């Protein structure tokens, strides 16, 4: 679950991490008042969960409160990559002696957390990593003992810090690490970290992604994860509420399958044969009729969908349940889009009998079924 | 893993636990005992149930474990199995917090235990025993070792191999999570030393670098057995989790195309679609290198 | 640092550990009011840090509030093993289905924490351990990962608990363990743990000893550790405030030395030659003149001391500093008791010169010096 | 420990650290570098100072560490030395919380590093090198290995041996705390395999069971070298800490008399007073067993 910048910063402040002076505003008037209160030059930042708000014009500067009101007004009327801007963060623009980059990520290959840090902050760190990999320092953390003060200090040292600044920056890193532990963050990233002229380190921007699987031990986020849908489309949100693993795509062939790998392979096949998948939808292992029916209803209900391809390899899942789900939809609301079914495995005969009784048939091979589904949209 | 395996089922009294214990027994797997806290003294699917792994081992003899307990308790269940000296520990449970898995995997590593999973369909020694939730009937004994990051896709591919007359030695899921106990490199090492395996099939997917690491290992060690692979997710957009916690392209890292290229460059037979795998294996009978 | 029972229980309650209903009283009237409030039969317990209050009459029962007042009055006028009773804990007497014992100790031999538990609670557990060692269950905890739920459950199981009671008791143990971690306790012991008729586990008594070396990270105890002197004698308290490792003993030969092992050996030698040490006093490594002077002043000032034996093997410590300290005391207040000095090592010549200038001499061998010191008290 | 030892001094810029670094250098010890956070780039007693152990090792070559840092930072200092592959790690610091020592000792154990201390005077290979705070001049080269739970008492006894013409091979303090990295059994094992040591002297004290464990080890393994011992604290009352955190009789456990009896029963020569030790060794020239 991605946190909004202002949420991440609020958490960070409580852990003793410096952030720029500022506050969150839902209206342009609030934004103006905040600027009045904090003084100096202000930066107004769209609070969205999608990446790339800067390029999209979601970050603006203003030297006077009235100007801040106008800029906030502009940003609050924006939609960035499909996400409506509802709030802006108004902050004092920090004067930087230096801009750095610091993040703590899950390091899959090494099965630990790894710190990435660079003194080339404020710009796209992936570009830096690609063009000048030696500018991005990587430091692995012990999976059990985490970041010790000497880990943090060594990173600070390699970024060129000595004496008191070495301690100050390593304390800053240690606090980012504590944040990652306390909030089960799969990513904590500050870009830029600003070294101010008086030697403080300030998280001018802060991204935090909380591990979805840890939400059971973070009751403070459970409600929030349902409320805020900026990260997902309306259809995704609805599907996920119904227990489906669902990702909306921009094609026209709706896909339903069981098992993440199988569904991914189904998308690949459809694409291979020239089709465009409208979604990824995994009904999961052991899905029952109701599950399948919900998925089918949702997908055939989407306007852009012009055909639906159901691909089931039944193991724990049973073909008869899948068939029942499909037939239920047919009976209750009718099949609104051309439907191709591939269904093999557990209780295959019973499943096919149920389909047949409703005038439907299932195919054996996913390749052939995929080809047929693509042909339904005339590709 | 095989006839000598005697397993403890942790979380045996749950729906999944009891259902799959029955199927594992049907397949011929030896299940020594089940463990469910607070249910000691009962039986489930005919298997005696104990409160802890340690107390189970005072009364029975086991050397492996399969875990079905809910995600919040999985880390400790894994530690409990490791403390009792069980290995492999197969963790079927999905949605375990990454931090928990990370710590558990380190715990296993420093204590010399093998973890398969989490979020795995398990492992099957075809025709002998299975510790997992895979349907036994899609497999047939043979000489192909198969390792995968996904469940159903594994069954799909195993079934297609079986259909073409290509049998399997051992098939296992390394797990769909970002952190897994065994990765492809570990599995390649195991298959290298397995006299029953001629060919290794890897079924990868987007996210992480397990496939690239496998490719580097194959290339650097001049891997002595034939390897074929399929990587799912060429149609997946970046930044979106495709069902598995681990299946996500971050930035420009972890794309299917990059993985396929790495594998091809290492001399691996790479299928464009799942159904191409058996064809590749039938065309290329002898080891590549 | 030992906690008073009521302090330990207050901490425990915050961690979800059941303790009997009750409160702390400094006067007999308060004690009566508490009994009124809690009802039932009451137990009135002297709050002292010394062991053995039960045998000394520091625990009494009362069925009526007025009776509680009288018993509290009696206890509040007691001195138990030299410790004045200042407070009593008034609690509802719990009705027990069973009494158990549970403790978490530092296991020096195994370099970990170990749980000791028994279903023979309420009595002297050392007697149980001696007479029926099989009745005391020992379970080691991993030094890094501590008590996992399966550790606690296995202990509960071995104590005969099944089903829900197994979970309830293992939760109780887990909370005791959490207490030991949060408060750096070298001992957490509940004896008895009462299993009530409704199946709850209640810490009827609770002893907690906090690791003195951890006080720097427990600011809540730092003040407390200075305030409460029940555990130490007035002389000990004074000596420790001056940075001396000091233990008062019941003999008449004051001992000053450098290094804990050397001082212990000095006591042993004095005893070997028929003398009785009045104290253990380690001035520590690198002690300066002032340190030595303070120790000598304190010890010769104690009425029971009839001779003082200073035993210094100078390594980091310097003989000249030691000599200066002794000579200072002689000059300022005079030497009030016969003094035997053994002093060898770093700057020995300079030290002896300083002593000689003040009419004092030092010996070479600790055996001879000890024998001389013993002869000074006529033993 | 010896001529091949090249040590890092952690906490070199403190009073104790710089003072004893000078004395160690004077004794002939090779000190590769010092470490004090924030003081990198300076020198102390002529030794170059670095901010971290890792950065010190990029520029110098060392294989051991001695730690003088204050108690609150000692656990991490120890881990830092261990992570850098240094062993032994001698921890002079006293008053470290027991929990910190417990975790650090486990950390060392699982990573194969040896910790001497905490709260130890250190270790000296007589005539070659010392990592510690003991006065070098009380020792003289010879064939007695000495291990102790205390500092000054060690010097006292070493001096009395030296005075009687009995030289020492290696002398070390295992530390005065409840948890120590090496215990007497570990030290007995090291001396058993040391061709330069004929006789082992153990200097124990009240508290814990290190002496009883040593006695059991000597008895059970029919220890091949002569062992003598002195145990301090016969005059100590129960329940009181005698200076050292570890020197406390709890209940009826850890008394000097019980320890002396255990050792005697195992065939160890036990002295009643420190000065008896050299006499015992002079009387009993040949190994006991």
Short mmCIF file of C-alpha atoms in Angstrom, two decimals, chain B residues 18 21 56 81 91 99 102 105 135 140 153 233 245 284:
data_model
loop_
_atom_site.label_atom_id
_atom_site.label_comp_id
_atom_site.label_asym_id
_atom_site.label_seq_id
_atom_site.Cartn_x
_atom_site.Cartn_y
_atom_site.Cartn_z
CA UNK B 18 -6.85 -31.62 6.34
CA UNK B 21 -3.23 -34.18 4.01
CA UNK B 56 4.96 -34.59 18.08
CA UNK B 81 10.00 -26.90 12.37
CA UNK B 91 5.47 -23.40 3.34
CA UNK B 99 9.85 -9.14 6.77
CA UNK B 102 13.16 -12.61 5.32
CA UNK B 105 14.79 -17.64 5.60
CA UNK B 135 -2.90 -32.44 -8.37
CA UNK B 140 4.18 -38.94 -14.68
CA UNK B 153 0.99 -22.78 -14.57
CA UNK B 233 4.21 -11.94 -17.90
CA UNK B 245 3.41 -10.64 -4.33
CA UNK B 284 16.44 -31.12 -28.55
#
